[in-house]
PDB file of C-alpha atoms in Angstrom:
ATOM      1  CA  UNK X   1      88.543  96.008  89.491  1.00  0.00           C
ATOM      2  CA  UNK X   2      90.421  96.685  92.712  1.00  0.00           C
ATOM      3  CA  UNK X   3      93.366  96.353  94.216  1.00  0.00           C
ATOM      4  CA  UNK X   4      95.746  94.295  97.236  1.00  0.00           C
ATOM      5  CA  UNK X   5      97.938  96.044  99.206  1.00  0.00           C
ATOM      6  CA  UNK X   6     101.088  93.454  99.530  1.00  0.00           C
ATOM      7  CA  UNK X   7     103.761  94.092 101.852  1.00  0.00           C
ATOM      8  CA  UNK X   8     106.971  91.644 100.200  1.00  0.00           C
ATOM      9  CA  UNK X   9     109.596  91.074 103.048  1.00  0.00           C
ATOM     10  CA  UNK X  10     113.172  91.801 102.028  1.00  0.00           C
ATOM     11  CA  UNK X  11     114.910  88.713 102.449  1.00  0.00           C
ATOM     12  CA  UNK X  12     116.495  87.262 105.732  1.00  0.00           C
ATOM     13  CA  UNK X  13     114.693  90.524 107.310  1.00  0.00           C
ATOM     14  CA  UNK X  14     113.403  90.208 111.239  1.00  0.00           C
ATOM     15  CA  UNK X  15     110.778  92.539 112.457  1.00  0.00           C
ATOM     16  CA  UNK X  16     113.301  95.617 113.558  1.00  0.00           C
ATOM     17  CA  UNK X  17     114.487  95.044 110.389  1.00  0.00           C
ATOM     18  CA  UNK X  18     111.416  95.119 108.238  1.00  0.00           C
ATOM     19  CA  UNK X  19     110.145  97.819 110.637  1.00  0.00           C
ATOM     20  CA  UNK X  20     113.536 100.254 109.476  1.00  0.00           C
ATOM     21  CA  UNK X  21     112.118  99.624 105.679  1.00  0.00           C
ATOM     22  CA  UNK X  22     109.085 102.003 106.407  1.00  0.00           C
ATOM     23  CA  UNK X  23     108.750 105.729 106.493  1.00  0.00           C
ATOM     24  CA  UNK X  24     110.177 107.431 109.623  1.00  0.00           C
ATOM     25  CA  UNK X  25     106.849 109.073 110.914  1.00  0.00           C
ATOM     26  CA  UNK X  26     104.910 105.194 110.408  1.00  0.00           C
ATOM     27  CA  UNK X  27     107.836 103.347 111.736  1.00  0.00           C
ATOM     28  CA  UNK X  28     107.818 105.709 114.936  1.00  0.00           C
ATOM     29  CA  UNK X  29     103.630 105.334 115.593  1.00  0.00           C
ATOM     30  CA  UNK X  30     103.804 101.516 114.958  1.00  0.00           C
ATOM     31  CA  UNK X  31     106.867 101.000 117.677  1.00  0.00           C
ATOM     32  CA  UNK X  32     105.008 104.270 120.074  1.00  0.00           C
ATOM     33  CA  UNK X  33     101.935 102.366 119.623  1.00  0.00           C
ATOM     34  CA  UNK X  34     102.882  98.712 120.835  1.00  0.00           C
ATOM     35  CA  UNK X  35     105.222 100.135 123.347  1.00  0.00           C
ATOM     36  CA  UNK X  36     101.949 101.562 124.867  1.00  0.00           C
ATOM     37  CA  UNK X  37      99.941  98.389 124.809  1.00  0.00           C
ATOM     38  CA  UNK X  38     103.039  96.735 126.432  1.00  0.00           C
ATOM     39  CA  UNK X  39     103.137  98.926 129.368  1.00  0.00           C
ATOM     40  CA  UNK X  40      99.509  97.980 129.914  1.00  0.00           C
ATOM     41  CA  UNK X  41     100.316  94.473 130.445  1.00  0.00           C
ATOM     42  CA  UNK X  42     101.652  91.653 128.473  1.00  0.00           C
ATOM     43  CA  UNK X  43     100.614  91.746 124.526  1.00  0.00           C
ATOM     44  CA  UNK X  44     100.066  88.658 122.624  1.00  0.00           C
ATOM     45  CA  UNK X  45      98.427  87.483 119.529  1.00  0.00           C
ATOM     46  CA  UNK X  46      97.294  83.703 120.069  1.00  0.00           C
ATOM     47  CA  UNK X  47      95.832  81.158 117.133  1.00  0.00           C
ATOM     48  CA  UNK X  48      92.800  79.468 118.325  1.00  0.00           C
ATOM     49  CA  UNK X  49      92.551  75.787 119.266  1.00  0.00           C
ATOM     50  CA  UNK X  50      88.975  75.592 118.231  1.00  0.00           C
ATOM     51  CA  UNK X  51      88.574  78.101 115.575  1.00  0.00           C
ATOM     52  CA  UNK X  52      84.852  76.882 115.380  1.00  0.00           C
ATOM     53  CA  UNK X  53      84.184  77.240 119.345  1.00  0.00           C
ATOM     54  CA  UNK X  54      85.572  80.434 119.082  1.00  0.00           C
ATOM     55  CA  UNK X  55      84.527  81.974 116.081  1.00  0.00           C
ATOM     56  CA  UNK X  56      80.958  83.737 117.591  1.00  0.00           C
ATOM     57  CA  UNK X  57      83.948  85.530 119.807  1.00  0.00           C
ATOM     58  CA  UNK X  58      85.167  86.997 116.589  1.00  0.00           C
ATOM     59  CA  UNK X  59      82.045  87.963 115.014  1.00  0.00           C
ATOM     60  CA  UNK X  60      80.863  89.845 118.057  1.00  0.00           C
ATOM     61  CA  UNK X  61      84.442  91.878 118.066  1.00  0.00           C
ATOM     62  CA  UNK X  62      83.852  92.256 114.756  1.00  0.00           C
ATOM     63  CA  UNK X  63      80.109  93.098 115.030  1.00  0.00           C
ATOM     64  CA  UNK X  64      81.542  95.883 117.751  1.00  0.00           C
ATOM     65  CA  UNK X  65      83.916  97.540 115.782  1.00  0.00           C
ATOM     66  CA  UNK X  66      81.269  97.822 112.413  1.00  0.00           C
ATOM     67  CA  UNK X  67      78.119  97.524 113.593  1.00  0.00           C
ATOM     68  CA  UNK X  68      75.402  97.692 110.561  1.00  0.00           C
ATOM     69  CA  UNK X  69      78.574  98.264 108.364  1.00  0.00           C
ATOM     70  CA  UNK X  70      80.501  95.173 109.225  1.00  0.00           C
ATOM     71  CA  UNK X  71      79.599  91.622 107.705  1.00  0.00           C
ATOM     72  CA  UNK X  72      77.592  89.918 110.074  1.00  0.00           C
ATOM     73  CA  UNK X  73      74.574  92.255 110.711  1.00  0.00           C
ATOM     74  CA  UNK X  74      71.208  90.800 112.001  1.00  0.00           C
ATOM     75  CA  UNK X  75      70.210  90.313 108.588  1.00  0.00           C
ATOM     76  CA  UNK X  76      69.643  87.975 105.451  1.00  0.00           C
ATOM     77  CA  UNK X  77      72.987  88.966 104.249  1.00  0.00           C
ATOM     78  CA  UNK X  78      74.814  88.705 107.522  1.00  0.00           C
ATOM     79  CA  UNK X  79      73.328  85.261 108.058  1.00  0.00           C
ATOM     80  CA  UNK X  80      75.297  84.497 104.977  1.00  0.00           C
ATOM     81  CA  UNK X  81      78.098  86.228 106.037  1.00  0.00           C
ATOM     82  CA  UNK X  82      78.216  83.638 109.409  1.00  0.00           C
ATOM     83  CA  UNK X  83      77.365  80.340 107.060  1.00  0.00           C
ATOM     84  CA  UNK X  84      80.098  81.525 104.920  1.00  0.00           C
ATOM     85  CA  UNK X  85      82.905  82.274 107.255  1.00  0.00           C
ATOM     86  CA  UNK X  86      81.733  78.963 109.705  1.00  0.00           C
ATOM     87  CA  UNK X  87      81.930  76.401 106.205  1.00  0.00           C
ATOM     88  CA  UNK X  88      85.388  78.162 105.426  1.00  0.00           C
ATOM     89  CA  UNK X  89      86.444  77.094 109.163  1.00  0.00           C
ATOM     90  CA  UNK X  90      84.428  73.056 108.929  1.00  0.00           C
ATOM     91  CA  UNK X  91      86.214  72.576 105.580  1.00  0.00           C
ATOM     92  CA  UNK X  92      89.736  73.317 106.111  1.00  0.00           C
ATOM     93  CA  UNK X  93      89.669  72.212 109.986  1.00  0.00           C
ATOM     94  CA  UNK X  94      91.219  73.657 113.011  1.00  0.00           C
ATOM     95  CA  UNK X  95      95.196  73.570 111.951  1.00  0.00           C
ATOM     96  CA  UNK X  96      94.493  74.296 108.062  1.00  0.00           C
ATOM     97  CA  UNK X  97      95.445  76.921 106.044  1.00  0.00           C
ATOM     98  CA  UNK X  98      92.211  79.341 107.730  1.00  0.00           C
ATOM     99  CA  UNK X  99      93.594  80.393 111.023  1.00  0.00           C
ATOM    100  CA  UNK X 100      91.660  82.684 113.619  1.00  0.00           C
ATOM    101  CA  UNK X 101      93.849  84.286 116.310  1.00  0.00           C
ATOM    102  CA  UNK X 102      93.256  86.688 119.380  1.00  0.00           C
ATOM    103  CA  UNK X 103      94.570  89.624 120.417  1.00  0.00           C
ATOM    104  CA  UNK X 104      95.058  90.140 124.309  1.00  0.00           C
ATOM    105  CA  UNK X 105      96.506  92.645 126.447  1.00  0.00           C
ATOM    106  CA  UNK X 106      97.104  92.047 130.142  1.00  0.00           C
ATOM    107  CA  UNK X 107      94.731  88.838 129.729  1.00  0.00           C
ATOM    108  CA  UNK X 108      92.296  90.893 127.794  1.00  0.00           C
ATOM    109  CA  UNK X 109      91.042  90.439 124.597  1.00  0.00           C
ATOM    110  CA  UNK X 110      90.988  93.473 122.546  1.00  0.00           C
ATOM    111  CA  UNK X 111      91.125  92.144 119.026  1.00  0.00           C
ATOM    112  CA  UNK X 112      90.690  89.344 116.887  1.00  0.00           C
ATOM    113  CA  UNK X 113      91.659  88.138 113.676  1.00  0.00           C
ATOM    114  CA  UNK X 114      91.481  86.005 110.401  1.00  0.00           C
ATOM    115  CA  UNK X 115      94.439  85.081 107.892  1.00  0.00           C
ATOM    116  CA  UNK X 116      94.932  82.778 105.509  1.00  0.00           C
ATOM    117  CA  UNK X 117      98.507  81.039 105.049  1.00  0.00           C
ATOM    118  CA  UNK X 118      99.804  79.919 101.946  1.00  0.00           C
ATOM    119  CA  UNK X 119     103.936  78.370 101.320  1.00  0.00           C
ATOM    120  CA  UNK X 120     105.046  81.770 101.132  1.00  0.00           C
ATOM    121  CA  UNK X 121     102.362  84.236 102.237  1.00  0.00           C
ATOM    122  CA  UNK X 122      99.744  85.639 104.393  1.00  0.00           C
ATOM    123  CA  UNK X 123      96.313  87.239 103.855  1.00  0.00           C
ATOM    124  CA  UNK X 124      94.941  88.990 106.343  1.00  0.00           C
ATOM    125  CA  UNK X 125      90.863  88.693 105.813  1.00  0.00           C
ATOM    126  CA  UNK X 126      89.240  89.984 108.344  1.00  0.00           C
ATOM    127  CA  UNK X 127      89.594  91.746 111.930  1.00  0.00           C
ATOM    128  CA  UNK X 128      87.042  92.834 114.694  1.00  0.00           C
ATOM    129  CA  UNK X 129      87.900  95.448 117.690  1.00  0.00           C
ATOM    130  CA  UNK X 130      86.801  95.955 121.122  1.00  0.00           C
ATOM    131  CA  UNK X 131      85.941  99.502 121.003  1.00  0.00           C
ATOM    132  CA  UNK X 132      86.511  99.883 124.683  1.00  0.00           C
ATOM    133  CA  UNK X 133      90.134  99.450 123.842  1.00  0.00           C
ATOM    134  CA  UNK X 134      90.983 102.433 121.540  1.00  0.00           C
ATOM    135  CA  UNK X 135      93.600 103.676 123.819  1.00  0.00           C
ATOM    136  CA  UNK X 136      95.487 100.686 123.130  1.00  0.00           C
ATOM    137  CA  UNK X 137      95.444 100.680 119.086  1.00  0.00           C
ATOM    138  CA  UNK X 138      94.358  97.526 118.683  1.00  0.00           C
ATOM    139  CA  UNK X 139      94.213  97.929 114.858  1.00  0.00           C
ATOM    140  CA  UNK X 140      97.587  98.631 114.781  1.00  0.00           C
ATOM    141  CA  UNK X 141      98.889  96.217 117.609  1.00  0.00           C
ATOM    142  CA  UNK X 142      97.001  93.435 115.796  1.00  0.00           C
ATOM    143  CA  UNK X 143      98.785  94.218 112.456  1.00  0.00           C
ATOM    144  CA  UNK X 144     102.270  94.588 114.028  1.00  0.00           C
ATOM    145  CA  UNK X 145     101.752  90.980 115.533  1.00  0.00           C
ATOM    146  CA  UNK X 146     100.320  89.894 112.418  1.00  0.00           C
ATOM    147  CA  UNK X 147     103.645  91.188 110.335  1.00  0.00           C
ATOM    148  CA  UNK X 148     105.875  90.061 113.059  1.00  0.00           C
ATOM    149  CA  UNK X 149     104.429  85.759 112.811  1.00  0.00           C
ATOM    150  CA  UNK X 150     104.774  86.317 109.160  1.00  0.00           C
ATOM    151  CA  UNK X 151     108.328  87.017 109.268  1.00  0.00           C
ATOM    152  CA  UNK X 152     108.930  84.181 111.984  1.00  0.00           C
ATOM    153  CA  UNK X 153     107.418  81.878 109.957  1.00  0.00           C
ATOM    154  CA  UNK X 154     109.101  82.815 107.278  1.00  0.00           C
ATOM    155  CA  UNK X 155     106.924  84.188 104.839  1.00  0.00           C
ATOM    156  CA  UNK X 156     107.788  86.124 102.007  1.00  0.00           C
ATOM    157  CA  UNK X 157     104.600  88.499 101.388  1.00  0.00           C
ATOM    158  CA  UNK X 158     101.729  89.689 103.741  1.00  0.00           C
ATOM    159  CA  UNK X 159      98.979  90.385 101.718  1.00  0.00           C
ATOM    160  CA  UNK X 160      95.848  93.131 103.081  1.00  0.00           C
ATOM    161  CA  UNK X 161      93.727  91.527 100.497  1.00  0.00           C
ATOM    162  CA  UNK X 162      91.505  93.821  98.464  1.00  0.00           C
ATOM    163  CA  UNK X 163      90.605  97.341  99.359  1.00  0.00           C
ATOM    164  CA  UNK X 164      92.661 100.524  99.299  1.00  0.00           C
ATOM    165  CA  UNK X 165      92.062 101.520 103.182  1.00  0.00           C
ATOM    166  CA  UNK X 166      94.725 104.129 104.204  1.00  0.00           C
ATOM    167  CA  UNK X 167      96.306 102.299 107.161  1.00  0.00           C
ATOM    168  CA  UNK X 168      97.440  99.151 104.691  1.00  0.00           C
ATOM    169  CA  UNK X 169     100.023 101.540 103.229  1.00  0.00           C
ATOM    170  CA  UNK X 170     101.949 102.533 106.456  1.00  0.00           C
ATOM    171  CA  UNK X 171     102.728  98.718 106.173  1.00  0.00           C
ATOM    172  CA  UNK X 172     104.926  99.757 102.920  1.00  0.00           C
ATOM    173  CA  UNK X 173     102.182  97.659 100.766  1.00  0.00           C
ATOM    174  CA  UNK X 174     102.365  97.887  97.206  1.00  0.00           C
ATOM    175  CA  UNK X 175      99.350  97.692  95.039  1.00  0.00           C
ATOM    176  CA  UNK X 176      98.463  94.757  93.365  1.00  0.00           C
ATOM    177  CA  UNK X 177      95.873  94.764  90.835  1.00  0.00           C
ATOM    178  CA  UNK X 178      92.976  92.629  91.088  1.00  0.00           C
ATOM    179  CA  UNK X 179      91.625  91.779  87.740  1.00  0.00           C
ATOM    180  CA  UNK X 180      87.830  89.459  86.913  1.00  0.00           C
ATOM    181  CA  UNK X 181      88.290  87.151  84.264  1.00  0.00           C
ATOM    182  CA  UNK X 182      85.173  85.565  82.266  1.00  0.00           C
ATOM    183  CA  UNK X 183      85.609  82.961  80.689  1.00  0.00           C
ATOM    184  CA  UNK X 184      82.040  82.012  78.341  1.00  0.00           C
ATOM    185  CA  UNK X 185      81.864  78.872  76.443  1.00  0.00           C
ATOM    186  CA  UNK X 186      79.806  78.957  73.158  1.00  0.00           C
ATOM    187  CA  UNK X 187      78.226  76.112  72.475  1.00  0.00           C
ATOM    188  CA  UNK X 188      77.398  75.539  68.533  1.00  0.00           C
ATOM    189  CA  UNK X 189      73.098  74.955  69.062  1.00  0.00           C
ATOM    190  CA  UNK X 190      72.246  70.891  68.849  1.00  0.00           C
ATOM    191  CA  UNK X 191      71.349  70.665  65.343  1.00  0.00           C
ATOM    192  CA  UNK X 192      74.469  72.553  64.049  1.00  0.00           C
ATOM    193  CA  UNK X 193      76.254  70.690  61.164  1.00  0.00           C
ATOM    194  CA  UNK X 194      73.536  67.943  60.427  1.00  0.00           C
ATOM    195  CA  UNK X 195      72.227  67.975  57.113  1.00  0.00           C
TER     196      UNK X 195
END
């Protein structure tokens, strides 16, 4: 149906490391790029402590970004979107495998995230953007950061989740296929083998 981009760390790799695996021209804009936000102050990507406090912080990042587009619109269907993502965060609780994290620069907060942590892998769901921040690539600083507390914690894969968007691949993801399987019981009707 569609497919995962999945970034699989060579083994024992650091972030220089992983970072020498990619093309020359992607390599070069990723470490251009965070060099950039770094002059602008200092750049970190922080988990929450109260991923359920916070989480109206990440929606309206988000909501900037995509506006009618993104997944929380003032609509039915947004409203679904917010139930949806706030039950994800009640049921697996603050330190479970749900994590939100924040992007700031200089104190700022220019981008926000959601991953999911396995043993051996991340999944990056979901981001939002300040706007106001483009000329500090918070798309890509987020991702680098992202990458970078995979590989310190010692993950094996980073996973982009589904979708095919362009900027997954300067990553050096791979596709994985994602395939719907339906399973259908028949059930022989009541009366079936009685006299």
């Amino acid at each position: 149906e569609d497919v995962c981009p999945v970034v699989t760390f060579p083994d024992g790799v650091d972030f220089d490391g992983y970072l020498a695996t990619l093309d020359k021209k992607a390599r070069h804009e990723i470490r251009r790029k965070l060099r950039r936000a770094e002059a602008a102050g200092e750049v970190r990507l922080t988990a929450s402590s109260d991923p359920l406090g916070e989480l109206e912080d990440f929606i309206e990042l988000h909501q900037r970004r995509w506006g009618d587009h993104g997944l929380f619109p003032p609509t039915p269907g947004g409203e679904a979107s917010r139930v949806f993502i706030r039950r994800l965060f009640e049921e697996c609780g603050g330190d479970g495998p749900v994590r939100l994290s924040f992007l700031t620069v200089g104190g700022r907060r220019i981008a926000a995230g959601i991953h999911v942590a396995t043993d051996d892998t991340w999944m990056f769901y979901n981001a939002g953007i300040d706007p106001d921040a483009r000329d500090l690539s918070p798309g890509v600083v987020l991702a680098a950061l992202y990458v970078r507390g995979a590989l310190e914690a010692s993950m094996c894969r980073f996973d982009f989740l589904r979708g095919d968007e362009p900027y997954k691949y300067e990553w050096g993801s791979l596709d994985e296929p994602i395939q719907r399987l339906l399973v259908r019981a028949d059930r022989a009707p009541a009366d079936e083998g009685r006299g």
